[in-house]
mmCIF file of C-alpha atoms in Angstrom:
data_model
loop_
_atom_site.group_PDB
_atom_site.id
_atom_site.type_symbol
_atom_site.label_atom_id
_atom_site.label_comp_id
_atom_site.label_asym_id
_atom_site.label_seq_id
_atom_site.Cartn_x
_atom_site.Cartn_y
_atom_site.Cartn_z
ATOM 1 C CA UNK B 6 95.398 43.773 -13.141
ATOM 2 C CA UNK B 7 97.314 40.751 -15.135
ATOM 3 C CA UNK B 8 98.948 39.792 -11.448
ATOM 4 C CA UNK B 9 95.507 39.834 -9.823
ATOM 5 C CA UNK B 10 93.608 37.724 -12.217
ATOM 6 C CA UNK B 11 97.292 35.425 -12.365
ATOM 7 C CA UNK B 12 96.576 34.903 -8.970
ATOM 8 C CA UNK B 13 92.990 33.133 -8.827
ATOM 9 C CA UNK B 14 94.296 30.652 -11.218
ATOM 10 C CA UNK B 15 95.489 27.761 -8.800
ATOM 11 C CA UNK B 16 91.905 27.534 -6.731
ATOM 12 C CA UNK B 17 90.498 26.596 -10.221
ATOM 13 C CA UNK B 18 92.942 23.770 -10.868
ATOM 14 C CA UNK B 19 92.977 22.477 -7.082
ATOM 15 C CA UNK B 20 88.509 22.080 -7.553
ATOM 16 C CA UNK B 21 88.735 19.409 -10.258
ATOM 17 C CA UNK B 22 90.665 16.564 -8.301
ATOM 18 C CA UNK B 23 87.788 17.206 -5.698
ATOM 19 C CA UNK B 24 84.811 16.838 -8.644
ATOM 20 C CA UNK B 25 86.366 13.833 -10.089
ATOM 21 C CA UNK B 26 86.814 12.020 -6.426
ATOM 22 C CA UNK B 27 82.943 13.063 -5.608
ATOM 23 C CA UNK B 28 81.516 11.302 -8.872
ATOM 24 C CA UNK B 29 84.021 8.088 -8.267
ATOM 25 C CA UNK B 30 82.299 7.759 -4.898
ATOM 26 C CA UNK B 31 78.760 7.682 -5.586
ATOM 27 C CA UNK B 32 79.660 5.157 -8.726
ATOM 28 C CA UNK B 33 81.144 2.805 -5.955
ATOM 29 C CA UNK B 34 77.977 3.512 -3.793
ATOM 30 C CA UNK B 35 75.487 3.165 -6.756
ATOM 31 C CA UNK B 36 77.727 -0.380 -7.601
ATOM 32 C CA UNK B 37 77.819 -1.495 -3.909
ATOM 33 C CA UNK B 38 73.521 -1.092 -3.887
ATOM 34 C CA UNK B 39 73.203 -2.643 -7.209
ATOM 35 C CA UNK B 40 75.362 -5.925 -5.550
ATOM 36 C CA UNK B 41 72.848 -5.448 -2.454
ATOM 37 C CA UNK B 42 69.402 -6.011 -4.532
ATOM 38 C CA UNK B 43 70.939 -8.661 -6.537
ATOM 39 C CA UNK B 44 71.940 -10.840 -3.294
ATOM 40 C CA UNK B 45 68.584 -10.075 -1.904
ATOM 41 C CA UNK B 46 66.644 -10.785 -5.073
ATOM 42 C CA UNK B 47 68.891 -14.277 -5.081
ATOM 43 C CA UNK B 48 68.388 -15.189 -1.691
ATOM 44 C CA UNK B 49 64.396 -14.643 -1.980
ATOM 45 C CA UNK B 50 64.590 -17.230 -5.123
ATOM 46 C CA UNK B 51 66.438 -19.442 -3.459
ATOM 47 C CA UNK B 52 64.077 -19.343 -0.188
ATOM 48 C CA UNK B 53 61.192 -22.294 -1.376
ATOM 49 C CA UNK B 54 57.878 -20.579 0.011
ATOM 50 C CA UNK B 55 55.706 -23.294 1.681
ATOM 51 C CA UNK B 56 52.004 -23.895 -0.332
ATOM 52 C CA UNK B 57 49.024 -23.303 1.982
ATOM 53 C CA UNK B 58 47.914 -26.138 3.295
ATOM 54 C CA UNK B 59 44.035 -26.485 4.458
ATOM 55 C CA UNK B 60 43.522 -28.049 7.930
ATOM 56 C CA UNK B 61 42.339 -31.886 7.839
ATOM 57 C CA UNK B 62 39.027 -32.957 7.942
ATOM 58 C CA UNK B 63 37.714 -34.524 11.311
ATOM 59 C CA UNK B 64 37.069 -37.676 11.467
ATOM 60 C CA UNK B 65 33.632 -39.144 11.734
ATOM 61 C CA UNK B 66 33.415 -40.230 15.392
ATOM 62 C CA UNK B 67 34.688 -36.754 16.284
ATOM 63 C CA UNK B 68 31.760 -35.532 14.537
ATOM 64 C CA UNK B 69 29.028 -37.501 15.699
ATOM 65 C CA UNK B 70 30.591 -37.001 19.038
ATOM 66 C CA UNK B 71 30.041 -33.161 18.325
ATOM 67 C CA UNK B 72 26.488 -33.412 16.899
ATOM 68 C CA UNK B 73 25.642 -35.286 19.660
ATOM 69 C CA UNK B 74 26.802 -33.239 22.263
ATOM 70 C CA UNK B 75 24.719 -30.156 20.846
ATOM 71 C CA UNK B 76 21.335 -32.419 20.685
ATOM 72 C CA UNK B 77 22.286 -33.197 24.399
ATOM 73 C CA UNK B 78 22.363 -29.184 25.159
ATOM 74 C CA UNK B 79 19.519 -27.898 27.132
ATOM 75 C CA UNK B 80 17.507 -24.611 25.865
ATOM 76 C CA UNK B 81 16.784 -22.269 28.510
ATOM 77 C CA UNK B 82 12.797 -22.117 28.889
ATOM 78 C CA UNK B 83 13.016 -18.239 29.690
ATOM 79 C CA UNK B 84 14.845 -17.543 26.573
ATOM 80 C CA UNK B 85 12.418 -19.691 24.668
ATOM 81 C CA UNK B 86 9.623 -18.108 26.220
ATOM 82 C CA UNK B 87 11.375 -14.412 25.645
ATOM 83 C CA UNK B 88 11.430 -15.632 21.958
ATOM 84 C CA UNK B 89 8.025 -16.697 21.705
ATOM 85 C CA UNK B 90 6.517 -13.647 22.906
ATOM 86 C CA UNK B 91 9.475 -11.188 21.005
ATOM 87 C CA UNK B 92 7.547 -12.992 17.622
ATOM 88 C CA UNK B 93 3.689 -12.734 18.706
ATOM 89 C CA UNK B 94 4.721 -9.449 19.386
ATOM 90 C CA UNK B 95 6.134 -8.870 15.959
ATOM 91 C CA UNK B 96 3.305 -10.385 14.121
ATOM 92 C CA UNK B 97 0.588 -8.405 16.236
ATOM 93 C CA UNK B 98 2.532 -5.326 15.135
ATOM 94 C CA UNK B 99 2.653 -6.106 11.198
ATOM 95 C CA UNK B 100 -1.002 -6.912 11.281
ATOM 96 C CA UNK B 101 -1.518 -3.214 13.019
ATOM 97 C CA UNK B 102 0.553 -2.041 10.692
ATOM 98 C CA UNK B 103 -1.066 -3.615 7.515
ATOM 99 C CA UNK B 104 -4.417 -2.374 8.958
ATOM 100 C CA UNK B 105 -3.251 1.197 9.403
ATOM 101 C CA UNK B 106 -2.125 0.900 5.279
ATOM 102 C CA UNK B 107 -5.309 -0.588 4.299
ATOM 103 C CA UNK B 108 -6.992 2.374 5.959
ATOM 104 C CA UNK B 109 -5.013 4.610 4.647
ATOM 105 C CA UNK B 110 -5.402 3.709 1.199
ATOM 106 C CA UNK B 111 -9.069 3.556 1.149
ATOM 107 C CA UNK B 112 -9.235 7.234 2.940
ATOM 108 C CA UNK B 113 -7.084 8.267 -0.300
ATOM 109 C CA UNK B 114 -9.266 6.915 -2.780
ATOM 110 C CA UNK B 115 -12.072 8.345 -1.017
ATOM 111 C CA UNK B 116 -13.673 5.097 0.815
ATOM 112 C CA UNK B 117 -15.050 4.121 3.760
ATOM 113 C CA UNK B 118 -15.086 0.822 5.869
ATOM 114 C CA UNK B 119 -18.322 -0.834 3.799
ATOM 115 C CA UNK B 120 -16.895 -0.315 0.224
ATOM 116 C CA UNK B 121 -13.253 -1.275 1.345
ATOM 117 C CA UNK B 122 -14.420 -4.392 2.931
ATOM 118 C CA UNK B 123 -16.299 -5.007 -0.587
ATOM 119 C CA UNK B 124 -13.292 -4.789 -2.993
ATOM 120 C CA UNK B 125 -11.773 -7.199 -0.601
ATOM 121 C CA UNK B 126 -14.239 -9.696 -1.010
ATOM 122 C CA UNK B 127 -15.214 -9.481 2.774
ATOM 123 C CA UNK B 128 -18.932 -9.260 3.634
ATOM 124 C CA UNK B 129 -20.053 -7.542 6.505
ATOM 125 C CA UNK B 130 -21.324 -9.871 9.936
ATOM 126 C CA UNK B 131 -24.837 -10.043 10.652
ATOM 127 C CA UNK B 132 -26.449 -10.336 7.445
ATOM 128 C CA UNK B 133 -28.680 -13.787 8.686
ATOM 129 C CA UNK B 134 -30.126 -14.128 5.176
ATOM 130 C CA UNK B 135 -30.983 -17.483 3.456
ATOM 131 C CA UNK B 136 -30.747 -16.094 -0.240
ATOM 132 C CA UNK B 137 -28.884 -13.300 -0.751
ATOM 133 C CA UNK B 138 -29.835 -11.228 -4.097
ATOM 134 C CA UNK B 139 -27.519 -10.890 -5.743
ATOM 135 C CA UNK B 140 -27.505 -7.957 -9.096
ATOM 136 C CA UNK B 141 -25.196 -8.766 -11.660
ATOM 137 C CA UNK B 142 -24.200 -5.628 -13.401
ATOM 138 C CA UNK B 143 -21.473 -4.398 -15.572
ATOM 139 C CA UNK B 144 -18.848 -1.220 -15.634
ATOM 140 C CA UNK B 145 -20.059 0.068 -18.627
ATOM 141 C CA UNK B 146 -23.649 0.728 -17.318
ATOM 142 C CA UNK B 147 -24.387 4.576 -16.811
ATOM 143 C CA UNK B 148 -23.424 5.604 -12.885
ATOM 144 C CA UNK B 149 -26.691 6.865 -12.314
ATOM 145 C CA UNK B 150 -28.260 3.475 -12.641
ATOM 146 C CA UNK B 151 -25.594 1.446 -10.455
ATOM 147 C CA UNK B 152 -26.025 4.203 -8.228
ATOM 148 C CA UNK B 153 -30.185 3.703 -8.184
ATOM 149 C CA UNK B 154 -29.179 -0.486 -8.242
ATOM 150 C CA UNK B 155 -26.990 0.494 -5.009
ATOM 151 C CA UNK B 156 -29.700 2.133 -2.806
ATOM 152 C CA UNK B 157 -32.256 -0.435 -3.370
ATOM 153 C CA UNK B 158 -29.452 -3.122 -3.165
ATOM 154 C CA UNK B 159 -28.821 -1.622 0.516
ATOM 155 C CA UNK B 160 -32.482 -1.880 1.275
ATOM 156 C CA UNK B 161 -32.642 -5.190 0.367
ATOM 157 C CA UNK B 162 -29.679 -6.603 1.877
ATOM 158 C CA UNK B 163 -28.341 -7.675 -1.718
ATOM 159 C CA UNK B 164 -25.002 -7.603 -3.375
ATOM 160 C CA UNK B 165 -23.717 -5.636 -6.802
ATOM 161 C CA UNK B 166 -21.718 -7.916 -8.787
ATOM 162 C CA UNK B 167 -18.915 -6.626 -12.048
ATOM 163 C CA UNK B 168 -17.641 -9.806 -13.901
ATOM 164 C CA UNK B 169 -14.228 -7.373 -14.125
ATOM 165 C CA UNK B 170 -12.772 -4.208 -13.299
ATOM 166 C CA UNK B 171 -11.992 -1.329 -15.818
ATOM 167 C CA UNK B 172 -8.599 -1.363 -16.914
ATOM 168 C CA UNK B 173 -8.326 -5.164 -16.269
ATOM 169 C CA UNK B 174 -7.681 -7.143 -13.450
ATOM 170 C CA UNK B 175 -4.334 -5.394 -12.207
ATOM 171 C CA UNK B 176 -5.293 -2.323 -12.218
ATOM 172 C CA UNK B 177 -7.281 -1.471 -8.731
ATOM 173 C CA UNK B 178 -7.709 2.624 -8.519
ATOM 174 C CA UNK B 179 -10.103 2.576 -11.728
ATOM 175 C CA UNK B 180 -12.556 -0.172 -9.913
ATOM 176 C CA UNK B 181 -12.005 1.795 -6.758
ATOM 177 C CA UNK B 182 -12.888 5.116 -7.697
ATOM 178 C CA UNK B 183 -15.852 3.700 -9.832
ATOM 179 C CA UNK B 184 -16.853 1.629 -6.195
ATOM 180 C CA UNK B 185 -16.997 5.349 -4.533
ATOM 181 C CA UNK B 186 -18.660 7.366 -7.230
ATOM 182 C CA UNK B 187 -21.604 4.188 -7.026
ATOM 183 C CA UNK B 188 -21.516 3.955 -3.051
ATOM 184 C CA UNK B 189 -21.432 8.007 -1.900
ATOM 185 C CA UNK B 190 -24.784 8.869 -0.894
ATOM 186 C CA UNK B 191 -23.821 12.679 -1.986
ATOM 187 C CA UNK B 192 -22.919 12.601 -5.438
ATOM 188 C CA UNK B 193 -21.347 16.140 -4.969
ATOM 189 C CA UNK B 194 -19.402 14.737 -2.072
ATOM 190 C CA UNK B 195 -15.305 14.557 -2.121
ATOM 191 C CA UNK B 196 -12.636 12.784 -0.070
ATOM 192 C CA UNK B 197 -12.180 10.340 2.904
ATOM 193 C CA UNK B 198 -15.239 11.820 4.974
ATOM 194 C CA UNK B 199 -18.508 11.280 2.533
ATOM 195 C CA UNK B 200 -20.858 9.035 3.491
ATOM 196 C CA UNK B 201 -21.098 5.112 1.732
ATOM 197 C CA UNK B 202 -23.962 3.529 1.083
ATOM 198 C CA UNK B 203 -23.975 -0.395 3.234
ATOM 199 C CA UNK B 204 -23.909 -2.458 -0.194
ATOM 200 C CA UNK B 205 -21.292 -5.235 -1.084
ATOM 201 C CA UNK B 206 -19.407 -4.713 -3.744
ATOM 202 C CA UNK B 207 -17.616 -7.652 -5.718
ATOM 203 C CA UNK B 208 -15.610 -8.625 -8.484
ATOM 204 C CA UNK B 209 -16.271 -12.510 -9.329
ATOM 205 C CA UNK B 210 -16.260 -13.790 -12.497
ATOM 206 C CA UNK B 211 -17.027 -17.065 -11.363
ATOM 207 C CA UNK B 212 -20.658 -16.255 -10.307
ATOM 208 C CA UNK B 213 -20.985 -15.480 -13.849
ATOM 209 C CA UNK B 214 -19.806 -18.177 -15.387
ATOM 210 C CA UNK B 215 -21.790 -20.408 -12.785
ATOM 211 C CA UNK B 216 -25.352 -18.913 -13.242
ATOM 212 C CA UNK B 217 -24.486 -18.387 -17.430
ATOM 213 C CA UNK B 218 -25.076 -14.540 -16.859
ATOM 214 C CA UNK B 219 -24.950 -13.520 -20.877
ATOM 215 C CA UNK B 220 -26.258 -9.913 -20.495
ATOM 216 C CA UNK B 221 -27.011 -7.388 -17.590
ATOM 217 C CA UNK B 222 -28.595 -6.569 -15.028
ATOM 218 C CA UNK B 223 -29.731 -9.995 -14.282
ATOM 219 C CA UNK B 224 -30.695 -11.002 -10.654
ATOM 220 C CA UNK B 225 -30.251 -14.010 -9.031
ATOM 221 C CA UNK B 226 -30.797 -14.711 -5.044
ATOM 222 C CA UNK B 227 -27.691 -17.107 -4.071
ATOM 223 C CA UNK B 228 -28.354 -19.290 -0.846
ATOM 224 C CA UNK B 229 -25.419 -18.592 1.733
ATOM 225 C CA UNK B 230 -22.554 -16.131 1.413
ATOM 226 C CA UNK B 231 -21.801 -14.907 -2.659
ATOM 227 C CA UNK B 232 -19.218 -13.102 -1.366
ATOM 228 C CA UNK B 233 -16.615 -15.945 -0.307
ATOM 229 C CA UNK B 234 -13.193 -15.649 -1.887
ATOM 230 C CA UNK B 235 -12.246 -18.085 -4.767
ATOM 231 C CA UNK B 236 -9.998 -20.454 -2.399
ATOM 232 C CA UNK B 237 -13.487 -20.811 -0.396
ATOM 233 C CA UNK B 238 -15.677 -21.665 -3.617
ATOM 234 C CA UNK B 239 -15.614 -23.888 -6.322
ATOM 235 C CA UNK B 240 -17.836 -24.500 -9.127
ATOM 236 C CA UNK B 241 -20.481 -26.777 -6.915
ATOM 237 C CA UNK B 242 -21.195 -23.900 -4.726
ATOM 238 C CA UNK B 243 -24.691 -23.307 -3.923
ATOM 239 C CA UNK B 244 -26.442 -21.346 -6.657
ATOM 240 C CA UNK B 245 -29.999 -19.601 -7.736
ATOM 241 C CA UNK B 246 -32.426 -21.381 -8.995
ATOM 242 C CA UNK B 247 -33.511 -18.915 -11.512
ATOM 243 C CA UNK B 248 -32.071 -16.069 -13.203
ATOM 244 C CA UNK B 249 -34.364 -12.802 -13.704
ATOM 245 C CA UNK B 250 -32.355 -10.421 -16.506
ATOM 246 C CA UNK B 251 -33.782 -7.485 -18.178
ATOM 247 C CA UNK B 252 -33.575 -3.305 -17.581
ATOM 248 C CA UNK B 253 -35.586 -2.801 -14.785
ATOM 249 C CA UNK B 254 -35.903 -1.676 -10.950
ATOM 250 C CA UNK B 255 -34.828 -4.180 -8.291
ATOM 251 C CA UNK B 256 -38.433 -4.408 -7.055
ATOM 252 C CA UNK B 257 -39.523 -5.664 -10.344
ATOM 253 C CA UNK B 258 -36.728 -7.878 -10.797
ATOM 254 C CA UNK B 259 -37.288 -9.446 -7.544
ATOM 255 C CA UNK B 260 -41.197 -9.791 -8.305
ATOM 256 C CA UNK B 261 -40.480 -11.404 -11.655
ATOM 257 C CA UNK B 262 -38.372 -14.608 -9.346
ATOM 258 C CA UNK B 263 -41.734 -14.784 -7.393
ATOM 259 C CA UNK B 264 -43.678 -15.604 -10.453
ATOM 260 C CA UNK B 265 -40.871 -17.711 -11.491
ATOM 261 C CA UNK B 266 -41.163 -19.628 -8.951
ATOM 262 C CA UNK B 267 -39.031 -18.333 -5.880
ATOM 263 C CA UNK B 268 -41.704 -16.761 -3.775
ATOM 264 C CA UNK B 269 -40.384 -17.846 -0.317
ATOM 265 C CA UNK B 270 -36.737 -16.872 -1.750
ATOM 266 C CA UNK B 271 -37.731 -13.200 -2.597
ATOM 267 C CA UNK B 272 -39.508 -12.775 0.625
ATOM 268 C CA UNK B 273 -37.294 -10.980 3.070
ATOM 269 C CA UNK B 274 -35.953 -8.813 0.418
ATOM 270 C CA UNK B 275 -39.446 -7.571 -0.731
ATOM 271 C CA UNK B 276 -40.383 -7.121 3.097
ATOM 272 C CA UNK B 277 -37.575 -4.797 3.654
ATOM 273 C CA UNK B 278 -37.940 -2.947 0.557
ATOM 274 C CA UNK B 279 -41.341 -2.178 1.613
ATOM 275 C CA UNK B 280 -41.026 -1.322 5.054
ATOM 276 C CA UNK B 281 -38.472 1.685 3.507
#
């Protein structure tokens, strides 16, 4: 046993030469690499890298000569044309479209055609009327009586006027829903398909301020169209000559601006309220 383990001895002492040659090498490699970097980190320092430099401006008879020859260019009359039509088109659509929106929001709040056109300030064609009467009234009156104002008004031909709307001027569903609770001819009645009574609607504090409305209702028949939008209107629009206020029934109102004074004014109205 001493002779075999004598014998495994010289392997042992011939494997450290090799170890010490192995780490030697990759010192001289690891040296040699180190040298590389460092020539190639001086060379890049030395290299001067050029600054960018922006492209010089034309001169000024190179651009007029360019301005020039784009005012010179002809447009092609079928693209024109092709353009003209692509925007009619487009605007013809967006008014559709705005249409289809207005609808739809006055089928949501439960209104019809009449009582939309009113909160927009639009009055229906074909009224032909010199004086217009015109019942100023307020949001804070009981329903039932705007709603008994708004089947004589519709008889008459006249127009329910609101210095405001509920909830202030910004706020439109309050004044709409109170609009279709006054203009349903079925109280009862719900939703998009209930009948609306023909009567004009508007919000216009100007027509009080210009006839000095200080309490309601108050009537006054208004030569022309009350309904106009403010940008159509100013403060020397045609107005009543009287003003008729106190709680009672548009027939008596409108009798009370005969006596007044306003016979041939009152006249139409009074005919059609009697011939219903």
């Amino acid at each position: 046993m001493a002779r075999a383990a004598g014998a495994n001895e010289p392997p042992a002492a011939t494997e450290q030469p090799q170890r010490k040659d192995a780490r030697e090498r990759i010192q001289e490699q690891g040296e040699a690499a180190m040298e590389r970097v460092k020539r190639a980190a001086g060379k890049a320092k030395a290299t001067a890298v050029p600054s960018p430099a922006l492209p010089a401006r034309p001169d000024a008879a190179a651009q007029r000569r360019a301005f020039e020859g784009l005012k010179a260019r002809r447009n092609d009359p079928d693209m024109e044309k092709r353009a003209q039509a692509d925007i009619a088109a487009a605007r013809e659509r967006l008014a559709a479209e705005r249409d289809a929106a207005s609808r739809r929001v006055a089928q949501a709040l439960g209104l019809e055609q009449p009582e939309a056109a009113a909160l927009a300030g639009v009055v229906s064609p074909g009224t032909g009327k010199n004086w217009v009467p015109v019942l100023f009234v307020s949001t804070s009156m009981p329903i039932e009586t705007l709603r008994t104002y708004a089947g004589q008004l519709e008889r008459a031909g006249g127009v329910m006027a609101f210095r405001g709307m509920p909830g202030g001027m910004r706020q439109v569903a309050p004044m709409a829903k109170l609009s279709a609770a006054i203009l349903r001819r079925d109280p009862g009645c719900e939703g998009p398909a209930c009948a609306m009574r023909d009567v004009q609607l508007i919000v216009d504090p100007l027509v009080f301020r210009q006839h000095g409305v200080a309490r309601v209702p108050a009537l006054a028949m208004i030569p022309g169209d009350p309904t106009l939008p403010y940008c159509e209107r100013n403060e020397a629009s045609p107005r009543s000559a009287h003003l008729v206020q106190g709680d009672a029934a548009l027939p008596g109102l409108l009798e009370e601006y005969g006596r007044l004074g306003g016979r041939e004014e009152v006249r139409d109205a009074l005919a059609h309220l009697a011939r219903r």
